[in-house]
CSV table of C-alpha atoms in Angstrom, one decimal:
chain,number,residue,atom,x,y,z
A,1,MET,CA,0.2,-0.5,-0.2
A,2,PRO,CA,1.7,3.2,-1.4
A,3,ILE,CA,2.4,6.0,1.4
A,4,GLU,CA,-0.4,8.6,0.7
A,5,TYR,CA,1.0,11.3,3.5
A,6,ASP,CA,4.0,12.1,5.5
A,7,ALA,CA,2.0,12.2,8.6
A,8,VAL,CA,-0.9,11.8,9.9
A,9,VAL,CA,-2.3,13.4,13.6
A,10,VAL,CA,-5.9,12.6,15.0
A,11,GLY,CA,-7.7,15.5,16.7
A,12,SER,CA,-7.4,18.8,16.3
A,13,GLY,CA,-7.6,20.4,19.4
A,14,PRO,CA,-4.6,22.7,20.1
A,15,ASN,CA,-1.9,19.8,20.6
A,16,GLY,CA,-2.6,18.0,17.6
A,17,LEU,CA,-2.1,21.3,15.1
A,18,ALA,CA,0.8,21.9,17.1
A,19,ALA,CA,2.3,18.7,16.2
A,20,ALA,CA,0.7,19.4,12.3
A,21,ILE,CA,2.6,22.3,11.8
A,22,THR,CA,6.0,20.7,13.1
A,23,LEU,CA,5.6,18.3,11.0
A,24,ALA,CA,4.5,20.6,8.0
A,25,ARG,CA,7.5,23.5,8.6
A,26,ALA,CA,9.4,20.6,8.5
A,27,GLY,CA,7.9,20.0,5.1
A,28,CYS,CA,6.0,16.6,5.1
A,29,SER,CA,2.9,15.7,4.4
A,30,VAL,CA,0.0,16.0,6.8
A,31,LEU,CA,-3.6,14.6,7.4
A,32,VAL,CA,-5.5,16.1,10.5
A,33,CYS,CA,-8.3,14.1,11.0
A,34,GLU,CA,-11.6,15.3,13.8
A,35,ALA,CA,-13.8,13.3,14.4
A,36,ASN,CA,-16.1,15.9,15.4
A,37,ALA,CA,-18.4,18.7,12.8
A,38,THR,CA,-15.6,21.8,14.6
A,39,ILE,CA,-12.4,21.7,14.7
A,40,GLY,CA,-10.1,22.3,18.2
A,41,GLY,CA,-11.3,20.2,20.6
A,42,GLY,CA,-10.9,21.8,23.9
A,43,ALA,CA,-10.5,25.6,22.8
A,44,ARG,CA,-14.2,25.3,20.7
A,45,SER,CA,-16.4,28.3,20.8
A,46,ALA,CA,-20.5,27.4,20.8
A,47,GLU,CA,-23.7,29.2,21.1
A,48,LEU,CA,-24.5,26.6,23.5
A,49,THR,CA,-28.0,29.0,25.6
A,50,ARG,CA,-28.9,31.4,23.8
A,51,PRO,CA,-28.1,33.3,20.5
A,52,GLY,CA,-25.8,35.6,20.2
A,53,PHE,CA,-24.6,34.2,23.7
A,54,VAL,CA,-20.8,32.8,22.4
A,55,HIS,CA,-19.4,30.3,24.9
A,56,ASP,CA,-16.0,28.8,25.0
A,57,VAL,CA,-17.2,25.0,25.5
A,58,CYS,CA,-13.9,23.7,27.2
A,59,SER,CA,-11.0,25.6,28.1
A,60,ALA,CA,-11.5,29.9,28.4
A,61,VAL,CA,-8.2,32.2,29.8
A,62,HIS,CA,-5.1,31.5,28.3
A,63,PRO,CA,-1.8,32.0,30.1
A,64,LEU,CA,0.0,29.5,29.2
A,65,ALA,CA,-0.6,29.8,25.4
A,66,ALA,CA,-0.2,33.7,25.5
A,67,GLY,CA,3.2,33.0,27.5
A,68,SER,CA,3.6,29.8,24.8
A,69,PRO,CA,6.6,29.5,23.3
A,70,PHE,CA,5.7,27.5,20.8
A,71,PHE,CA,2.8,29.6,19.8
A,72,LYS,CA,5.4,32.4,20.1
A,73,THR,CA,6.7,31.2,17.0
A,74,LEU,CA,3.7,31.1,15.0
A,75,PRO,CA,2.1,34.0,12.5
A,76,LEU,CA,-1.1,33.8,14.7
A,77,GLU,CA,-2.2,37.3,14.3
A,78,ARG,CA,-2.0,37.3,10.6
A,79,PHE,CA,-4.8,34.3,10.3
A,80,GLY,CA,-7.2,36.4,13.1
A,81,LEU,CA,-6.3,35.2,16.7
A,82,GLU,CA,-6.1,38.8,18.9
A,83,TRP,CA,-5.5,39.0,22.4
A,84,ILE,CA,-7.5,41.3,25.3
A,85,GLN,CA,-5.8,41.6,28.3
A,86,PRO,CA,-8.6,42.0,31.3
A,87,GLU,CA,-8.1,45.3,33.3
A,88,ILE,CA,-7.5,42.9,36.7
A,89,PRO,CA,-5.5,39.1,35.3
A,90,LEU,CA,-6.8,36.9,38.3
A,91,ALA,CA,-9.6,38.4,41.5
A,92,HIS,CA,-10.1,35.6,44.1
A,93,PRO,CA,-12.8,37.8,47.1
A,94,LEU,CA,-13.1,37.4,50.4
A,95,ASP,CA,-16.4,38.0,52.7
A,96,ASP,CA,-15.2,41.2,54.1
A,97,GLY,CA,-15.7,42.4,50.9
A,98,SER,CA,-12.8,42.7,49.4
A,99,ALA,CA,-10.2,41.1,47.3
A,100,ALA,CA,-7.1,39.9,46.6
A,101,CYS,CA,-6.0,40.4,42.8
A,102,LEU,CA,-3.3,39.2,40.3
A,103,HIS,CA,-1.7,42.4,38.8
A,104,ARG,CA,0.0,42.4,35.0
A,105,ASP,CA,2.8,44.4,37.7
A,106,VAL,CA,3.7,42.4,40.4
A,107,ASN,CA,4.9,45.4,42.5
A,108,PHE,CA,1.5,46.7,42.3
A,109,THR,CA,-0.3,43.8,43.1
A,110,ALA,CA,2.9,43.0,46.3
A,111,GLU,CA,1.6,46.5,47.7
A,112,GLN,CA,-1.9,45.9,47.7
A,113,LEU,CA,-1.2,42.5,50.3
A,114,ARG,CA,-1.1,44.5,53.1
A,115,GLY,CA,1.2,43.0,55.5
A,116,ASP,CA,2.5,40.5,52.9
A,117,SER,CA,3.9,42.7,50.2
A,118,SER,CA,7.9,41.8,50.2
A,119,ALA,CA,7.3,38.8,50.6
A,120,TYR,CA,5.1,38.4,47.8
A,121,ARG,CA,7.6,39.9,45.9
A,122,ARG,CA,11.0,38.3,47.0
A,123,LEU,CA,8.6,35.2,45.9
A,124,MET,CA,7.2,36.1,42.4
A,125,LYS,CA,9.7,38.6,41.1
A,126,PRO,CA,12.9,37.7,40.2
A,127,LEU,CA,10.0,34.4,38.8
A,128,ALA,CA,8.2,36.5,36.3
A,129,SER,CA,11.6,37.9,35.2
A,130,ASN,CA,12.4,35.2,34.6
A,131,TRP,CA,9.6,33.6,32.6
A,132,GLU,CA,11.1,33.4,28.8
A,133,LYS,CA,13.5,30.8,30.3
A,134,LEU,CA,11.5,29.2,33.0
A,135,ALA,CA,9.1,28.9,30.2
A,136,ASN,CA,11.6,26.4,28.4
A,137,GLU,CA,12.3,24.4,31.1
A,138,PHE,CA,8.3,23.5,32.5
A,139,LEU,CA,7.2,23.1,29.3
A,140,GLN,CA,8.6,19.8,28.2
A,141,PRO,CA,9.7,16.4,29.9
A,142,MET,CA,10.4,17.1,33.3
A,143,LEU,CA,14.0,14.7,33.1
A,144,HIS,CA,15.8,16.3,31.2
A,145,TRP,CA,19.1,18.9,31.4
A,146,PRO,CA,18.6,22.2,31.9
A,147,GLN,CA,19.4,24.9,30.0
A,148,HIS,CA,19.2,27.4,32.5
A,149,PRO,CA,19.8,25.6,36.2
A,150,LEU,CA,20.4,28.7,38.1
A,151,ALA,CA,16.6,29.9,37.1
A,152,LEU,CA,15.0,26.6,37.8
A,153,ALA,CA,16.4,25.8,40.7
A,154,ARG,CA,15.3,29.3,42.4
A,155,PHE,CA,12.0,28.2,40.3
A,156,GLY,CA,11.2,24.7,41.9
A,157,ILE,CA,12.3,24.3,45.7
A,158,PRO,CA,9.1,25.9,46.2
A,159,ALA,CA,7.0,24.9,43.7
A,160,LEU,CA,7.8,21.2,45.3
A,161,CYS,CA,5.9,22.2,48.2
A,162,PRO,CA,3.1,21.9,49.2
A,163,ALA,CA,0.5,24.8,48.5
A,164,THR,CA,-0.3,24.8,52.8
A,165,LEU,CA,2.9,25.0,54.2
A,166,LEU,CA,4.5,27.4,51.7
A,167,SER,CA,1.6,29.6,52.0
A,168,LYS,CA,1.2,29.7,56.0
A,169,ILE,CA,5.9,30.1,55.5
A,170,LEU,CA,5.6,33.3,53.3
A,171,PHE,CA,2.1,34.9,54.7
A,172,ARG,CA,1.1,36.0,57.3
A,173,GLN,CA,-2.1,37.5,56.2
A,174,GLU,CA,-5.2,35.7,54.5
A,175,PRO,CA,-5.4,37.7,51.3
A,176,ALA,CA,-2.2,36.1,49.9
A,177,ARG,CA,-2.8,32.7,51.3
A,178,ALA,CA,-6.2,33.1,49.7
A,179,LEU,CA,-4.8,34.2,45.9
A,180,PHE,CA,-1.7,31.4,46.8
A,181,GLY,CA,-4.4,29.0,47.0
A,182,GLY,CA,-6.4,29.5,44.9
A,183,ILE,CA,-4.4,29.9,41.9
A,184,ALA,CA,-2.5,26.3,43.3
A,185,ALA,CA,-6.3,24.8,43.3
A,186,HIS,CA,-5.8,24.8,38.8
A,187,SER,CA,-3.6,21.4,39.6
A,188,PHE,CA,-6.6,19.4,40.8
A,189,LEU,CA,-4.8,17.8,43.8
A,190,PRO,CA,-5.0,18.7,47.3
A,191,LEU,CA,-3.1,21.5,48.4
A,192,GLU,CA,-0.7,19.9,50.8
A,193,SER,CA,0.2,17.1,48.7
A,194,ILE,CA,4.1,18.0,46.8
A,195,ALA,CA,4.4,20.1,44.1
A,196,SER,CA,0.9,21.5,44.5
A,197,SER,CA,3.1,25.3,44.7
A,198,ALA,CA,4.0,24.7,41.3
A,199,PHE,CA,1.1,25.3,39.1
A,200,ALA,CA,-0.2,28.8,41.6
A,201,LEU,CA,4.1,29.6,40.7
A,202,VAL,CA,3.3,28.8,37.1
A,203,LEU,CA,0.3,30.1,36.5
A,204,GLY,CA,1.2,33.6,38.8
A,205,ILE,CA,4.6,34.3,37.3
A,206,ALA,CA,2.8,34.2,34.0
A,207,GLY,CA,-0.3,36.4,34.4
A,208,HIS,CA,2.9,39.0,35.7
A,209,ALA,CA,5.2,38.2,32.7
A,210,VAL,CA,2.2,37.4,29.4
A,211,GLY,CA,-1.5,38.2,31.5
A,212,TRP,CA,-4.0,35.7,31.6
A,213,PRO,CA,-5.9,37.2,28.5
A,214,ILE,CA,-8.6,35.7,26.8
A,215,PRO,CA,-9.2,35.6,22.8
A,216,ARG,CA,-11.3,38.3,20.8
A,217,GLY,CA,-14.4,36.0,19.8
A,218,GLY,CA,-13.9,33.1,21.7
A,219,SER,CA,-11.0,30.2,22.6
A,220,GLN,CA,-12.2,28.5,18.7
A,221,ALA,CA,-10.0,31.4,17.6
A,222,ILE,CA,-7.3,29.4,18.5
A,223,ALA,CA,-7.7,26.2,16.8
A,224,ASN,CA,-9.3,28.5,13.9
A,225,ALA,CA,-6.1,30.4,13.6
A,226,LEU,CA,-3.7,27.4,14.5
A,227,ALA,CA,-5.7,25.7,11.3
A,228,SER,CA,-5.7,28.6,8.7
A,229,TYR,CA,-1.5,27.9,9.2
A,230,LEU,CA,-2.0,25.1,8.8
A,231,GLY,CA,-3.3,25.2,5.6
A,232,GLU,CA,-0.9,27.5,4.3
A,233,LEU,CA,2.3,25.7,5.1
A,234,GLY,CA,0.4,22.9,3.0
A,235,GLY,CA,-1.8,20.4,5.9
A,236,LYS,CA,-5.0,19.3,5.4
A,237,ILE,CA,-8.3,19.0,8.2
A,238,GLU,CA,-10.7,16.4,7.4
A,239,THR,CA,-13.8,16.8,10.4
A,240,ASN,CA,-16.0,14.3,10.6
A,241,ARG,CA,-13.9,11.8,10.7
A,242,ARG,CA,-13.6,9.6,13.2
A,243,VAL,CA,-11.0,6.9,13.9
A,244,GLU,CA,-11.5,3.7,16.1
A,245,ASN,CA,-8.4,1.9,15.5
A,246,LEU,CA,-5.1,2.6,14.0
A,247,ASN,CA,-6.0,0.4,10.2
A,248,ASP,CA,-8.5,3.1,9.6
A,249,LEU,CA,-6.0,5.5,8.9
A,250,PRO,CA,-4.4,5.6,5.5
A,251,LYS,CA,-0.8,4.5,5.3
A,252,SER,CA,2.0,7.3,6.5
A,253,ARG,CA,5.4,7.2,7.9
A,254,ALA,CA,4.6,8.4,11.2
A,255,VAL,CA,1.1,8.9,13.4
A,256,LEU,CA,1.0,11.8,16.0
A,257,LEU,CA,-2.4,11.0,18.7
A,258,ASP,CA,-4.0,13.5,20.2
A,259,LEU,CA,-6.0,11.3,22.3
A,260,SER,CA,-5.8,10.8,26.3
A,261,ALA,CA,-4.2,7.5,27.7
A,262,ARG,CA,-7.5,5.6,27.8
A,263,GLU,CA,-8.6,6.7,24.0
A,264,PHE,CA,-5.7,5.5,22.7
A,265,LEU,CA,-5.3,2.3,24.7
A,266,ARG,CA,-9.5,2.0,23.4
A,267,ILE,CA,-7.9,2.0,20.5
A,268,THR,CA,-4.7,0.5,20.1
A,269,CYS,CA,-5.5,-1.8,22.2
A,270,GLU,CA,-4.8,-5.2,20.8
A,271,GLN,CA,-1.6,-4.1,19.1
A,272,LEU,CA,-0.1,-3.1,22.2
A,273,PRO,CA,2.8,-5.3,23.9
A,274,PRO,CA,0.9,-6.8,26.9
A,275,THR,CA,3.5,-5.0,29.7
A,276,TYR,CA,3.0,-1.4,27.5
A,277,ARG,CA,-0.4,-1.8,27.7
A,278,ARG,CA,-0.4,-2.4,31.8
A,279,ARG,CA,1.8,0.4,32.2
A,280,LEU,CA,-0.6,3.1,30.4
A,281,GLU,CA,-3.4,0.8,32.8
A,282,SER,CA,-2.0,2.2,35.9
A,283,PHE,CA,-1.9,5.4,35.1
A,284,ARG,CA,-4.5,7.8,37.0
A,285,HIS,CA,-6.9,10.8,35.8
A,286,GLY,CA,-7.5,13.2,38.0
A,287,PRO,CA,-11.0,14.6,39.5
A,288,GLY,CA,-13.7,15.8,37.1
A,289,ILE,CA,-15.6,19.3,36.5
A,290,PHE,CA,-19.1,20.4,36.9
A,291,LYS,CA,-19.6,23.3,34.2
A,292,ILE,CA,-22.1,25.6,33.8
A,293,ASP,CA,-22.4,28.6,31.0
A,294,TYR,CA,-24.5,31.4,32.0
A,295,ALA,CA,-26.2,33.8,29.1
A,296,LEU,CA,-26.9,36.6,31.9
A,297,SER,CA,-29.7,40.2,31.3
A,298,GLU,CA,-26.5,42.4,32.8
A,299,PRO,CA,-23.1,42.4,34.2
A,300,ILE,CA,-22.5,40.2,37.9
A,301,PRO,CA,-23.1,41.5,41.0
A,302,TRP,CA,-19.4,41.5,42.4
A,303,ARG,CA,-19.4,42.7,46.1
A,304,ALA,CA,-16.4,43.8,45.5
A,305,GLU,CA,-15.3,46.5,43.4
A,306,ALA,CA,-11.9,45.0,41.6
A,307,CYS,CA,-14.1,42.3,40.6
A,308,HIS,CA,-15.9,43.9,37.9
A,309,ARG,CA,-12.8,45.1,35.9
A,310,ALA,CA,-11.6,40.9,35.9
A,311,GLY,CA,-11.2,39.1,33.8
A,312,THR,CA,-11.4,35.6,36.1
A,313,ILE,CA,-12.2,34.9,39.8
A,314,HIS,CA,-11.9,32.3,42.2
A,315,LEU,CA,-14.6,31.5,44.3
A,316,GLY,CA,-13.1,29.8,47.4
A,317,GLY,CA,-13.7,31.5,50.5
A,318,THR,CA,-9.5,31.3,52.5
A,319,MET,CA,-7.8,29.1,52.4
A,320,ASP,CA,-8.3,26.5,55.2
A,321,GLU,CA,-11.4,26.6,52.8
A,322,MET,CA,-10.0,25.5,49.6
A,323,ALA,CA,-7.1,22.3,50.6
A,324,ALA,CA,-10.6,21.2,53.5
A,325,ALA,CA,-12.9,21.2,49.8
A,326,GLU,CA,-10.3,20.0,47.6
A,327,ARG,CA,-9.7,17.3,49.8
A,328,ASP,CA,-13.1,16.7,50.1
A,329,VAL,CA,-13.2,15.8,46.2
A,330,ALA,CA,-10.1,14.1,46.0
A,331,ARG,CA,-11.5,12.0,48.9
A,332,GLY,CA,-14.6,11.4,46.4
A,333,ARG,CA,-17.2,13.8,48.0
A,334,ILE,CA,-18.8,16.7,46.7
A,335,PRO,CA,-18.2,19.5,48.9
A,336,GLU,CA,-20.6,22.0,50.5
A,337,ARG,CA,-19.2,24.9,48.7
A,338,PRO,CA,-16.7,23.8,46.1
A,339,PHE,CA,-14.3,25.5,44.8
A,340,THR,CA,-15.6,27.5,41.6
A,341,LEU,CA,-13.6,29.5,38.8
A,342,VAL,CA,-15.1,32.2,36.3
A,343,ALA,CA,-14.8,33.8,33.7
A,344,GLN,CA,-16.6,37.1,32.7
A,345,GLN,CA,-15.4,37.5,29.1
A,346,SER,CA,-18.2,40.0,27.7
A,347,LEU,CA,-17.2,42.1,30.2
A,348,PHE,CA,-13.9,42.5,27.6
A,349,ASP,CA,-14.8,41.4,24.4
A,350,GLU,CA,-18.4,43.6,22.8
A,351,THR,CA,-18.5,39.7,20.1
A,352,ARG,CA,-19.4,37.2,23.0
A,353,ALA,CA,-22.8,39.0,23.9
A,354,PRO,CA,-26.1,40.9,22.4
A,355,SER,CA,-25.3,44.4,23.6
A,356,GLY,CA,-26.2,45.2,27.3
A,357,GLN,CA,-26.1,41.4,28.2
A,358,HIS,CA,-23.3,39.0,29.0
A,359,THR,CA,-22.1,35.3,29.3
A,360,LEU,CA,-20.1,33.4,32.2
A,361,TRP,CA,-18.1,30.8,31.9
A,362,ALA,CA,-18.1,28.8,35.6
A,363,TYR,CA,-16.8,25.2,36.9
A,364,CYS,CA,-16.2,23.9,40.3
A,365,HIS,CA,-14.2,20.4,41.1
A,366,VAL,CA,-16.3,17.9,41.8
A,367,PRO,CA,-14.7,13.7,42.0
A,368,PHE,CA,-14.1,11.8,38.9
A,369,ASN,CA,-17.0,11.0,36.3
A,370,CYS,CA,-19.2,12.1,39.3
A,371,LYS,CA,-23.0,12.0,37.3
A,372,ILE,CA,-24.7,14.5,40.0
A,373,ASP,CA,-25.7,18.0,39.3
A,374,VAL,CA,-24.4,20.7,41.7
A,375,SER,CA,-25.2,23.7,40.4
A,376,ASP,CA,-27.4,25.2,43.7
A,377,ARG,CA,-23.7,24.5,45.2
A,378,MET,CA,-21.9,26.0,42.9
A,379,GLU,CA,-24.3,29.2,42.8
A,380,SER,CA,-25.0,29.0,45.3
A,381,GLN,CA,-20.6,30.1,46.1
A,382,ILE,CA,-21.1,32.9,43.4
A,383,GLU,CA,-24.8,34.3,45.6
A,384,ARG,CA,-22.0,34.8,48.1
A,385,PHE,CA,-20.0,37.3,47.2
A,386,ALA,CA,-22.4,38.8,44.2
A,387,PRO,CA,-25.5,38.8,45.8
A,388,GLY,CA,-29.0,39.1,43.8
A,389,PHE,CA,-26.6,36.7,40.6
A,390,ARG,CA,-29.1,34.3,40.1
A,391,ASP,CA,-31.9,37.0,39.2
A,392,CYS,CA,-29.2,38.0,36.0
A,393,VAL,CA,-30.0,34.8,34.9
A,394,LEU,CA,-31.3,34.4,31.6
A,395,ALA,CA,-30.7,30.1,30.4
A,396,ARG,CA,-28.1,27.9,31.7
A,397,HIS,CA,-26.2,25.1,30.1
A,398,LYS,CA,-25.1,22.4,32.2
A,399,MET,CA,-22.6,19.8,32.5
A,400,ASN,CA,-21.8,17.3,33.9
A,401,ALA,CA,-18.0,15.3,34.5
A,402,ALA,CA,-19.7,11.8,32.7
A,403,ASP,CA,-20.8,14.6,30.2
A,404,LEU,CA,-17.9,16.3,29.4
A,405,GLU,CA,-16.5,12.4,28.3
A,406,ILE,CA,-19.0,11.9,26.4
A,407,SER,CA,-18.9,15.5,24.5
A,408,ASN,CA,-14.6,14.9,23.8
A,409,PRO,CA,-14.2,11.4,24.4
A,410,ASN,CA,-10.1,13.1,26.1
A,411,LEU,CA,-12.1,14.5,29.0
A,412,THR,CA,-12.1,10.7,30.6
A,413,GLY,CA,-14.5,11.5,33.5
A,414,GLY,CA,-14.4,14.8,33.6
A,415,ASP,CA,-10.6,15.0,33.3
A,416,ILE,CA,-10.2,18.4,31.5
A,417,ASN,CA,-5.8,17.8,32.3
A,418,GLY,CA,-5.4,14.8,30.3
A,419,GLY,CA,-4.3,12.8,34.0
A,420,ALA,CA,-3.8,13.2,37.2
A,421,ALA,CA,-1.0,15.9,37.7
A,422,ASN,CA,0.7,14.4,41.0
A,423,LEU,CA,4.6,14.7,41.2
A,424,MET,CA,5.0,11.0,39.8
A,425,GLN,CA,2.5,12.1,36.4
A,426,LEU,CA,4.4,14.8,36.1
A,427,ILE,CA,7.5,12.8,36.3
A,428,ALA,CA,6.0,9.5,34.3
A,429,ARG,CA,3.2,10.5,31.7
A,430,PRO,CA,2.1,8.5,30.5
A,431,ILE,CA,5.1,6.1,31.9
A,432,PHE,CA,8.2,6.5,33.0
A,433,SER,CA,10.5,6.5,29.4
A,434,PRO,CA,13.6,9.1,28.5
A,435,THR,CA,11.0,9.2,25.4
A,436,PRO,CA,6.8,9.8,26.7
A,437,TYR,CA,5.5,10.7,23.2
A,438,ARG,CA,6.9,7.2,21.7
A,439,THR,CA,4.8,4.4,21.6
A,440,ALA,CA,4.9,0.8,21.3
A,441,ILE,CA,4.3,0.4,17.8
A,442,LYS,CA,6.6,1.3,15.6
A,443,GLY,CA,6.0,5.3,14.0
A,444,VAL,CA,2.5,5.3,17.0
A,445,TYR,CA,3.5,8.7,19.1
A,446,LEU,CA,1.4,10.1,21.3
A,447,CYS,CA,0.8,14.1,21.4
A,448,SER,CA,-2.0,14.2,23.8
A,449,ALA,CA,-1.8,16.3,27.3
A,450,SER,CA,-1.1,12.6,28.9
A,451,THR,CA,2.7,13.8,27.4
A,452,PRO,CA,4.6,16.7,28.5
A,453,PRO,CA,3.6,18.8,30.1
A,454,GLY,CA,0.3,18.4,30.8
A,455,GLY,CA,-2.8,20.1,30.2
A,456,GLY,CA,-3.9,23.7,29.4
A,457,VAL,CA,-3.1,25.4,25.5
A,458,HIS,CA,-0.2,26.1,24.9
A,459,GLY,CA,0.9,22.7,22.0
A,460,MET,CA,4.1,22.5,23.7
A,461,CYS,CA,2.7,18.6,23.9
A,462,GLY,CA,2.2,18.4,20.2
A,463,TYR,CA,5.3,20.0,19.8
A,464,HIS,CA,7.3,18.1,21.8
A,465,ALA,CA,5.8,14.7,20.1
A,466,ALA,CA,6.1,16.1,16.5
A,467,SER,CA,10.1,17.2,17.2
A,468,ALA,CA,10.6,13.5,18.7
A,469,ALA,CA,8.6,12.1,15.5
A,470,LEU,CA,10.8,13.9,13.1
A,471,ARG,CA,14.7,13.0,14.5
A,472,GLU,CA,13.1,9.6,14.7
A,473,ILE,CA,11.5,8.8,11.0
A,474,PHE,CA,12.3,11.9,8.9
A,475,ALA,CA,15.8,12.5,9.6
A,476,LYS,CA,16.1,9.4,7.6
A,477,HIS,CA,14.6,9.8,4.7
């Protein structure tokens, strides 16, 4: 059977498109197969509630996309990608009506954290100033020879600490602890876990270095720009092409799969050596999410003034309260007050809703594959900091963790990070190997968030997997 393409990529999420672009830039002929009618995977937008209300289906706010070393090499602005920077990247309201905020400027952020200004500045300023060096270090497999060992050590030592411990050692006041804890909770780990601080540091310094921006028109704009550039390079995309077996694909020299570890096992199980299959089967997924998209009649009536100027808001209360909620989730329980994240894109992007009306993107952490409707608990958290919120709601679109997997099989059990991000699975992702992207099937590579560096819209999993294929296969031709 003759070779039809140099490479076939399965999945058109940001990692799949990044892999395809990397190969196409090297002169390879590339086909991308997408099961759904629209491209984008976790970077899609749709009218989920009412006509004219544009909602982000999965990812919404993109510090890692704006700071991605790979995306920075691409002319995505030429294909319509425009970043919008909210005045305040992140706000974390507290019960007294105040809010701890992450601002772009490290010094200004520190000044607002009274009692902890010096500690915050000492921790974050050196790291934020080294963003370019650090992003290249931590957005690749953990086990590598560092190019910037001193900068990485300065990051890595506090990053290994549990978030609860580090915040209580460094900060004396609740606003700084809560701000740090809310960012650390993006890890989906119990906040007492080793390396939970890494997420607070990565996303915190990204906020200072590149912001927490939103793409004009929705996250779909990221996928569309990537796809348009791929087309310019000669790559092809076929939608509505579901792959149930590798034999469904055209003949190629390399296959790159933007699929979760579990989906990879499903379509290749009979072709995998038993030892490799067992190692993959031991890969663990993290908790899921319960997501609600809202159409609103007016902006959210936040008590804290800063929240009206923030793109992202963490609703979790104190550090201790968030730690208790994340412990519950890890133990398979639904917290009474779940840690809830919201993004109010329409405050900054008029394309998201009809004039005078708004959207709200919101999710909370729940146990893996949870099928329970927790919207009342989520909305109680929003009402806690924005009394009268429910009176603004025109329509809701809800998805539990199991629904999310049905809508996108890569979101196994509602896990949006492609697998648990504990220290072991940051090192061995999806298995312990010096070449984590290469699978046990010759010429087949995994390029999803189940590989390093893990979840997030940054394209680095795809870039690294495609780079491995170029070294191992195409350098020989």
